[in-house]
Amino acid sequence: MNTRAEAKAEAYRHKLLTRFEDPKTRSLWADRPARLRRLYLGLVLVLLSMAALTVLVLTQDPLVVFVASPALCVFLLPQARIFQFLEAGARTLYGYELVVDERQRTEIDQARNIGHSVTTALLVLTVAITAAVHLTITFPRADHNVPLGIFVPMTCMILLLHRSFPALYLAWTQPAELPEEEPVA
């Protein structure tokens, strides 16, 4: 019984190593300018998807909803792929502690802690903005659709940021990796 569990754990570790040490992923991650371009593209896609989501939340026009819904999908799919690549390159996917050394684990944990702090600050800011909007609603001429129009896209952005912040932080801060030299025969 214990041998089967150990074999299963070793197979999972091998799967993680295969994913994290994929030569294509490692070569794309090693090139810092290309990594930063992907990071910027992912952040632009986040902003565009937030705009599409805001349009969906605020509009009542069926034609706008018909256009904004596919646009949201068009922005979310490549964004998810870019962040997935960055997470694999940064080795921040679930189970990373099984395949990285102590220095990498410390960097990933530090990035995760910074991400939690940023997310907490953004949540407090979102609650403060929502409270401020709620206070302005008591003003007779205020538009009552504004709070949801502000709150939903901000919440989605915070959830995306919380999930991908460690990989984004490491993509931004880590230097380019030097290629490993082949042994001379």
Coordinates of N, CA and C in Angstrom, one line a residue:
M1 N 0.8 -1.2 0.0 CA 0.0 0.0 0.0 C 0.9 1.2 0.0
N2 N 1.9 1.3 0.9 CA 2.7 2.4 1.0 C 3.6 2.6 -0.3
T3 N 3.9 1.5 -0.9 CA 4.7 1.5 -2.1 C 3.9 2.1 -3.3
R4 N 2.7 1.8 -3.3 CA 1.8 2.4 -4.4 C 1.7 3.9 -4.2
A5 N 1.5 4.3 -3.0 CA 1.5 5.8 -2.7 C 2.8 6.5 -3.1
E6 N 3.9 5.8 -2.7 CA 5.2 6.4 -3.1 C 5.4 6.4 -4.6
A7 N 4.9 5.4 -5.3 CA 5.0 5.4 -6.8 C 4.2 6.5 -7.4
K8 N 3.0 6.7 -6.8 CA 2.1 7.7 -7.3 C 2.7 9.1 -7.1
A9 N 3.3 9.3 -5.9 CA 4.0 10.6 -5.6 C 5.2 10.8 -6.5
E10 N 5.9 9.8 -6.8 CA 7.1 9.9 -7.7 C 6.6 10.2 -9.1
A11 N 5.5 9.6 -9.6 CA 5.0 9.8 -10.9 C 4.5 11.3 -11.0
Y12 N 3.9 11.8 -9.9 CA 3.5 13.2 -9.9 C 4.7 14.1 -10.0
R13 N 5.7 13.8 -9.2 CA 6.9 14.6 -9.2 C 7.6 14.6 -10.6
H14 N 7.6 13.5 -11.2 CA 8.2 13.4 -12.6 C 7.4 14.2 -13.6
K15 N 6.0 14.2 -13.4 CA 5.2 15.0 -14.3 C 5.5 16.5 -14.1
L16 N 5.6 16.9 -12.8 CA 5.9 18.3 -12.5 C 7.3 18.7 -13.1
L17 N 8.3 17.8 -12.9 CA 9.6 18.1 -13.5 C 9.6 18.2 -15.0
T18 N 8.8 17.3 -15.6 CA 8.7 17.4 -17.1 C 8.0 18.7 -17.5
R19 N 7.0 19.2 -16.8 CA 6.4 20.4 -17.1 C 7.3 21.6 -16.8
F20 N 7.9 21.6 -15.7 CA 8.7 22.8 -15.3 C 10.0 22.9 -16.1
E21 N 10.6 21.7 -16.5 CA 11.8 21.7 -17.1 C 11.7 21.5 -18.6
D22 N 10.5 21.7 -19.2 CA 10.3 21.6 -20.6 C 11.3 22.5 -21.3
P23 N 12.1 22.0 -22.3 CA 13.1 22.9 -22.9 C 12.5 24.1 -23.6
K24 N 11.3 24.0 -24.2 CA 10.7 25.2 -24.8 C 10.3 26.2 -23.8
T25 N 9.7 25.8 -22.7 CA 9.3 26.7 -21.6 C 10.5 27.4 -21.0
R26 N 11.6 26.6 -20.8 CA 12.8 27.1 -20.1 C 13.5 28.1 -21.1
S27 N 13.5 27.8 -22.4 CA 14.2 28.8 -23.3 C 13.4 30.0 -23.4
L28 N 12.0 29.9 -23.5 CA 11.2 31.1 -23.5 C 11.3 32.0 -22.2
W29 N 11.4 31.3 -21.1 CA 11.5 32.0 -19.8 C 12.9 32.6 -19.7
A30 N 13.9 32.0 -20.2 CA 15.3 32.5 -20.0 C 15.5 33.9 -20.7
D31 N 14.8 34.1 -21.8 CA 14.9 35.4 -22.5 C 14.0 36.4 -21.8
R32 N 14.7 37.3 -21.0 CA 13.9 38.3 -20.2 C 13.1 39.3 -21.0
P33 N 13.6 39.8 -22.1 CA 12.8 40.8 -22.9 C 11.5 40.1 -23.4
A34 N 11.7 38.9 -23.9 CA 10.5 38.2 -24.4 C 9.5 37.9 -23.3
R35 N 10.0 37.5 -22.1 CA 9.2 37.2 -21.0 C 8.4 38.5 -20.6
L36 N 9.1 39.7 -20.6 CA 8.5 40.9 -20.2 C 7.4 41.3 -21.3
R37 N 7.7 41.0 -22.5 CA 6.6 41.3 -23.6 C 5.4 40.5 -23.3
R38 N 5.6 39.2 -22.9 CA 4.4 38.4 -22.6 C 3.7 38.9 -21.4
L39 N 4.4 39.4 -20.4 CA 3.9 39.9 -19.2 C 3.0 41.2 -19.5
Y40 N 3.6 42.1 -20.3 CA 2.8 43.3 -20.7 C 1.6 42.9 -21.5
L41 N 1.7 42.0 -22.5 CA 0.6 41.5 -23.2 C -0.5 41.0 -22.3
G42 N -0.1 40.2 -21.4 CA -1.1 39.6 -20.4 C -1.8 40.7 -19.6
L43 N -1.0 41.7 -19.2 CA -1.7 42.8 -18.4 C -2.6 43.7 -19.3
V44 N -2.2 43.9 -20.6 CA -3.1 44.6 -21.5 C -4.4 43.8 -21.7
L45 N -4.3 42.5 -21.9 CA -5.4 41.6 -22.0 C -6.3 41.7 -20.8
V46 N -5.7 41.8 -19.6 CA -6.5 41.9 -18.3 C -7.3 43.2 -18.4
L47 N -6.7 44.3 -18.8 CA -7.4 45.6 -18.9 C -8.5 45.6 -19.9
L48 N -8.2 44.9 -21.1 CA -9.3 44.8 -22.1 C -10.4 44.0 -21.7
S49 N -10.1 42.9 -21.0 CA -11.2 42.0 -20.5 C -12.0 42.7 -19.4
M50 N -11.3 43.5 -18.6 CA -12.1 44.3 -17.6 C -13.0 45.3 -18.3
A51 N -12.5 45.9 -19.4 CA -13.3 46.9 -20.1 C -14.6 46.2 -20.7
A52 N -14.3 45.0 -21.3 CA -15.4 44.3 -21.9 C -16.4 43.8 -20.8
L53 N -15.9 43.4 -19.6 CA -16.8 43.0 -18.5 C -17.6 44.2 -18.0
T54 N -16.9 45.4 -17.9 CA -17.6 46.6 -17.5 C -18.7 46.9 -18.4
V55 N -18.5 46.8 -19.7 CA -19.5 47.1 -20.7 C -20.7 46.1 -20.6
L56 N -20.4 44.9 -20.3 CA -21.4 43.9 -20.1 C -22.3 44.2 -18.9
V57 N -21.6 44.6 -17.8 CA -22.3 44.9 -16.6 C -23.2 46.2 -16.7
L58 N -22.7 47.2 -17.4 CA -23.3 48.5 -17.4 C -24.4 48.6 -18.5
T59 N -24.3 47.9 -19.6 CA -25.2 48.1 -20.7 C -26.5 47.4 -20.6
Q60 N -27.4 47.9 -21.3 CA -28.7 47.2 -21.4 C -29.0 46.9 -22.9
D61 N -28.2 47.4 -23.8 CA -28.4 47.2 -25.2 C -28.0 45.8 -25.6
P62 N -28.9 45.0 -26.2 CA -28.6 43.6 -26.6 C -27.5 43.5 -27.6
L63 N -27.4 44.5 -28.5 CA -26.3 44.5 -29.5 C -24.9 44.6 -28.9
V64 N -24.8 45.5 -27.9 CA -23.5 45.7 -27.2 C -23.2 44.4 -26.4
V65 N -24.2 43.8 -25.8 CA -23.9 42.5 -25.1 C -23.5 41.4 -26.1
F66 N -24.1 41.4 -27.3 CA -23.8 40.4 -28.3 C -22.3 40.6 -28.8
V67 N -21.8 41.8 -28.8 CA -20.4 42.1 -29.2 C -19.5 41.9 -28.0
A68 N -19.8 42.4 -26.9 CA -18.9 42.4 -25.7 C -18.7 40.9 -25.2
S69 N -19.7 40.1 -25.3 CA -19.5 38.7 -24.7 C -18.4 37.9 -25.5
P70 N -18.5 37.9 -26.8 CA -17.3 37.2 -27.5 C -16.0 37.9 -27.3
A71 N -16.1 39.2 -27.2 CA -14.8 40.0 -26.9 C -14.2 39.6 -25.6
L72 N -15.0 39.4 -24.6 CA -14.5 39.0 -23.3 C -13.8 37.6 -23.4
C73 N -14.4 36.7 -24.1 CA -13.8 35.4 -24.3 C -12.5 35.5 -25.1
V74 N -12.5 36.3 -26.1 CA -11.3 36.5 -27.0 C -10.2 37.0 -26.1
F75 N -10.5 37.9 -25.1 CA -9.4 38.4 -24.3 C -9.0 37.5 -23.2
L76 N -10.0 36.7 -22.6 CA -9.7 35.8 -21.5 C -8.9 34.6 -21.9
L77 N -9.1 34.0 -23.1 CA -8.4 32.8 -23.4 C -6.9 33.0 -23.6
P78 N -6.5 33.9 -24.5 CA -5.0 34.1 -24.5 C -4.4 34.6 -23.2
Q79 N -5.2 35.4 -22.5 CA -4.7 35.8 -21.2 C -4.4 34.6 -20.3
A80 N -5.3 33.7 -20.2 CA -5.1 32.5 -19.4 C -3.9 31.7 -19.9
R81 N -3.7 31.6 -21.2 CA -2.6 30.9 -21.7 C -1.3 31.5 -21.4
I82 N -1.2 32.9 -21.5 CA 0.0 33.6 -21.1 C 0.3 33.4 -19.7
F83 N -0.7 33.6 -18.8 CA -0.4 33.4 -17.4 C 0.0 32.0 -17.0
Q84 N -0.6 31.0 -17.7 CA -0.2 29.6 -17.5 C 1.3 29.4 -17.9
F85 N 1.7 30.0 -19.0 CA 3.1 29.9 -19.4 C 4.0 30.6 -18.3
L86 N 3.6 31.8 -17.9 CA 4.4 32.4 -16.9 C 4.5 31.7 -15.6
E87 N 3.4 31.0 -15.2 CA 3.4 30.2 -14.0 C 4.3 29.0 -14.1
A88 N 4.3 28.4 -15.3 CA 5.2 27.2 -15.5 C 6.6 27.6 -15.6
G89 N 6.9 28.8 -16.2 CA 8.3 29.3 -16.3 C 8.8 29.7 -14.9
A90 N 7.9 30.3 -14.1 CA 8.3 30.7 -12.7 C 8.3 29.6 -11.8
R91 N 7.7 28.5 -12.2 CA 7.6 27.3 -11.3 C 6.7 27.5 -10.1
T92 N 5.7 28.3 -10.3 CA 4.8 28.6 -9.2 C 3.5 27.7 -9.2
L93 N 3.4 26.8 -10.0 CA 2.2 25.9 -10.1 C 2.2 25.1 -8.8
Y94 N 1.0 24.5 -8.6 CA 0.8 23.7 -7.4 C 1.8 22.5 -7.4
G95 N 2.5 22.3 -6.3 CA 3.4 21.2 -6.2 C 4.9 21.6 -6.5
Y96 N 5.1 22.9 -6.6 CA 6.4 23.4 -7.0 C 7.4 23.1 -5.9
E97 N 7.0 23.0 -4.7 CA 8.0 22.7 -3.6 C 8.7 21.3 -3.8
L98 N 8.1 20.5 -4.6 CA 8.7 19.1 -4.8 C 9.8 19.2 -5.8
V99 N 9.9 20.2 -6.6 CA 10.9 20.2 -7.7 C 11.9 21.4 -7.7
V100 N 11.8 22.3 -6.8 CA 12.7 23.4 -6.8 C 13.6 23.4 -5.6
D101 N 14.7 24.1 -5.7 CA 15.6 24.1 -4.6 C 15.2 25.1 -3.5
E102 N 16.0 25.2 -2.4 CA 15.6 26.1 -1.3 C 15.6 27.6 -1.7
R103 N 16.5 28.0 -2.5 CA 16.5 29.4 -3.0 C 15.3 29.8 -3.8
Q104 N 15.0 28.9 -4.7 CA 13.8 29.1 -5.6 C 12.5 29.1 -4.7
R105 N 12.4 28.2 -3.8 CA 11.3 28.1 -2.9 C 11.1 29.4 -2.1
T106 N 12.2 29.9 -1.6 CA 12.2 31.2 -0.9 C 11.7 32.3 -1.7
E107 N 12.2 32.4 -3.0 CA 11.7 33.4 -3.9 C 10.2 33.3 -4.2
I108 N 9.8 32.1 -4.4 CA 8.4 31.9 -4.8 C 7.5 32.2 -3.5
D109 N 7.9 31.8 -2.3 CA 7.2 32.1 -1.1 C 7.1 33.6 -0.9
Q110 N 8.2 34.3 -1.1 CA 8.3 35.7 -1.0 C 7.3 36.4 -2.0
A111 N 7.3 35.9 -3.2 CA 6.4 36.5 -4.2 C 4.9 36.2 -3.8
R112 N 4.7 35.1 -3.3 CA 3.3 34.7 -2.8 C 2.9 35.6 -1.7
N113 N 3.8 35.9 -0.7 CA 3.5 36.8 0.4 C 3.2 38.2 -0.1
I114 N 4.0 38.7 -1.0 CA 3.8 40.0 -1.6 C 2.4 40.1 -2.3
G115 N 2.1 39.0 -3.0 CA 0.8 38.9 -3.7 C -0.3 39.0 -2.8
H116 N -0.2 38.3 -1.6 CA -1.3 38.3 -0.6 C -1.4 39.7 -0.1
S117 N -0.3 40.4 0.2 CA -0.4 41.8 0.7 C -1.0 42.7 -0.4
V118 N -0.7 42.6 -1.6 CA -1.3 43.4 -2.7 C -2.8 43.1 -2.8
T119 N -3.1 41.9 -2.8 CA -4.5 41.5 -2.9 C -5.3 42.0 -1.7
T120 N -4.8 42.0 -0.5 CA -5.5 42.5 0.7 C -5.7 44.0 0.5
A121 N -4.6 44.7 0.1 CA -4.8 46.2 -0.1 C -5.8 46.5 -1.1
L122 N -5.8 45.7 -2.2 CA -6.8 46.0 -3.3 C -8.3 45.7 -2.8
L123 N -8.4 44.6 -2.0 CA -9.7 44.3 -1.4 C -10.2 45.4 -0.5
V124 N -9.3 45.9 0.3 CA -9.7 47.0 1.2 C -10.0 48.3 0.4
L125 N -9.3 48.5 -0.7 CA -9.6 49.7 -1.6 C -10.9 49.5 -2.3
T126 N -11.2 48.2 -2.7 CA -12.5 48.0 -3.3 C -13.7 48.2 -2.4
V127 N -13.5 47.7 -1.1 CA -14.6 47.9 -0.1 C -14.7 49.4 0.1
A128 N -13.6 50.2 0.2 CA -13.7 51.6 0.5 C -14.4 52.3 -0.7
I129 N -14.1 51.9 -1.9 CA -14.7 52.6 -3.1 C -16.2 52.2 -3.1
T130 N -16.5 51.0 -2.8 CA -17.9 50.6 -2.8 C -18.7 51.3 -1.7
A131 N -18.1 51.5 -0.5 CA -18.7 52.3 0.6 C -18.9 53.7 0.2
A132 N -17.9 54.3 -0.5 CA -18.0 55.7 -1.0 C -19.1 55.8 -2.0
V133 N -19.2 54.9 -2.9 CA -20.3 54.9 -3.9 C -21.6 54.8 -3.2
H134 N -21.7 53.9 -2.2 CA -22.9 53.7 -1.5 C -23.4 55.0 -0.8
L135 N -22.4 55.7 -0.2 CA -22.7 57.0 0.4 C -23.2 58.0 -0.6
T136 N -22.7 58.0 -1.8 CA -23.1 58.9 -2.8 C -24.5 58.5 -3.4
I137 N -24.9 57.3 -3.2 CA -26.2 56.8 -3.7 C -27.3 57.5 -2.9
T138 N -27.0 57.8 -1.7 CA -28.0 58.5 -0.9 C -28.4 59.8 -1.4
F139 N -27.5 60.4 -2.3 CA -27.7 61.6 -2.9 C -28.8 61.4 -4.0
P140 N -29.9 62.1 -4.0 CA -31.1 61.8 -4.8 C -30.8 61.6 -6.3
R141 N -29.9 62.3 -6.9 CA -29.7 62.2 -8.4 C -28.6 61.2 -8.8
A142 N -28.1 60.4 -7.9 CA -27.1 59.4 -8.2 C -27.6 58.3 -9.0
D143 N -26.8 57.7 -9.9 CA -27.2 56.6 -10.7 C -27.0 55.3 -9.9
H144 N -28.1 54.5 -9.7 CA -28.0 53.4 -8.8 C -27.4 52.1 -9.4
N145 N -27.0 52.1 -10.7 CA -26.3 51.0 -11.4 C -24.8 51.1 -11.2
V146 N -24.3 52.2 -10.7 CA -22.8 52.4 -10.6 C -22.1 51.4 -9.7
P147 N -22.6 51.1 -8.5 CA -21.9 50.2 -7.6 C -21.6 48.8 -8.3
L148 N -22.5 48.2 -8.9 CA -22.2 46.9 -9.5 C -21.3 47.1 -10.7
G149 N -21.5 48.2 -11.4 CA -20.6 48.4 -12.6 C -19.2 48.6 -12.2
I150 N -18.9 49.1 -11.0 CA -17.6 49.3 -10.5 C -17.1 48.0 -9.8
F151 N -17.9 47.4 -9.0 CA -17.5 46.3 -8.1 C -17.2 45.0 -8.9
V152 N -18.0 44.6 -9.9 CA -17.7 43.3 -10.5 C -16.4 43.3 -11.3
P153 N -16.1 44.3 -12.2 CA -14.8 44.2 -12.8 C -13.6 44.3 -11.9
M154 N -13.7 45.1 -10.8 CA -12.6 45.2 -9.9 C -12.4 43.9 -9.1
T155 N -13.5 43.2 -8.8 CA -13.4 41.9 -8.1 C -12.8 40.9 -9.0
C156 N -13.2 40.9 -10.3 CA -12.5 39.9 -11.2 C -11.1 40.2 -11.4
M157 N -10.7 41.5 -11.5 CA -9.3 41.8 -11.6 C -8.5 41.4 -10.4
I158 N -9.1 41.6 -9.2 CA -8.4 41.2 -8.0 C -8.2 39.7 -7.9
L159 N -9.2 38.9 -8.3 CA -9.1 37.5 -8.4 C -8.0 37.0 -9.4
L160 N -8.0 37.6 -10.5 CA -6.9 37.3 -11.5 C -5.5 37.6 -11.0
L161 N -5.4 38.8 -10.3 CA -4.1 39.2 -9.8 C -3.7 38.3 -8.7
H162 N -4.7 37.9 -7.8 CA -4.3 37.0 -6.7 C -3.8 35.7 -7.2
R163 N -4.4 35.2 -8.2 CA -3.9 33.9 -8.8 C -2.6 33.9 -9.4
S164 N -2.3 35.0 -10.2 CA -1.1 35.0 -11.0 C 0.0 35.9 -10.5
F165 N -0.2 36.6 -9.4 CA 0.8 37.6 -8.9 C 2.2 37.0 -8.7
P166 N 2.3 35.8 -8.1 CA 3.7 35.3 -7.9 C 4.4 35.1 -9.2
A167 N 3.8 34.6 -10.2 CA 4.4 34.4 -11.5 C 4.7 35.7 -12.1
L168 N 3.8 36.7 -12.1 CA 4.1 38.0 -12.6 C 5.2 38.7 -11.9
Y169 N 5.3 38.6 -10.6 CA 6.3 39.2 -9.8 C 7.7 38.6 -10.2
L170 N 7.7 37.3 -10.3 CA 9.0 36.7 -10.6 C 9.4 36.9 -12.1
A171 N 8.4 37.0 -13.0 CA 8.7 37.3 -14.4 C 9.3 38.7 -14.4
W172 N 8.9 39.6 -13.6 CA 9.3 41.0 -13.6 C 10.7 41.1 -13.0
T173 N 11.0 40.4 -11.9 CA 12.2 40.6 -11.1 C 13.4 39.7 -11.4
Q174 N 13.1 38.6 -11.9 CA 14.2 37.6 -12.2 C 15.0 38.0 -13.4
P175 N 16.3 37.9 -13.3 CA 17.1 38.3 -14.5 C 17.0 37.2 -15.5
A176 N 17.6 37.4 -16.7 CA 17.6 36.4 -17.8 C 18.5 35.3 -17.3
E177 N 18.1 34.1 -17.7 CA 18.9 32.9 -17.3 C 19.9 32.7 -18.3
L178 N 21.1 32.3 -17.8 CA 22.2 32.0 -18.8 C 22.0 30.5 -19.3
P179 N 22.3 30.3 -20.5 CA 22.1 28.9 -21.1 C 23.2 28.0 -20.4
E180 N 22.8 26.8 -20.1 CA 23.7 25.8 -19.6 C 24.6 25.4 -20.7
E181 N 25.9 25.3 -20.4 CA 26.9 24.9 -21.4 C 26.9 23.4 -21.5
E182 N 27.1 23.0 -22.7 CA 27.2 21.5 -23.0 C 28.6 21.1 -22.7
P183 N 28.7 19.9 -22.0 CA 30.1 19.4 -21.8 C 30.8 19.1 -23.1
V184 N 32.1 19.4 -23.1 CA 32.9 19.2 -24.3 C 33.4 17.7 -24.2
A185 N 33.2 17.0 -25.3 CA 33.6 15.6 -25.3 C 35.0 15.4 -25.7

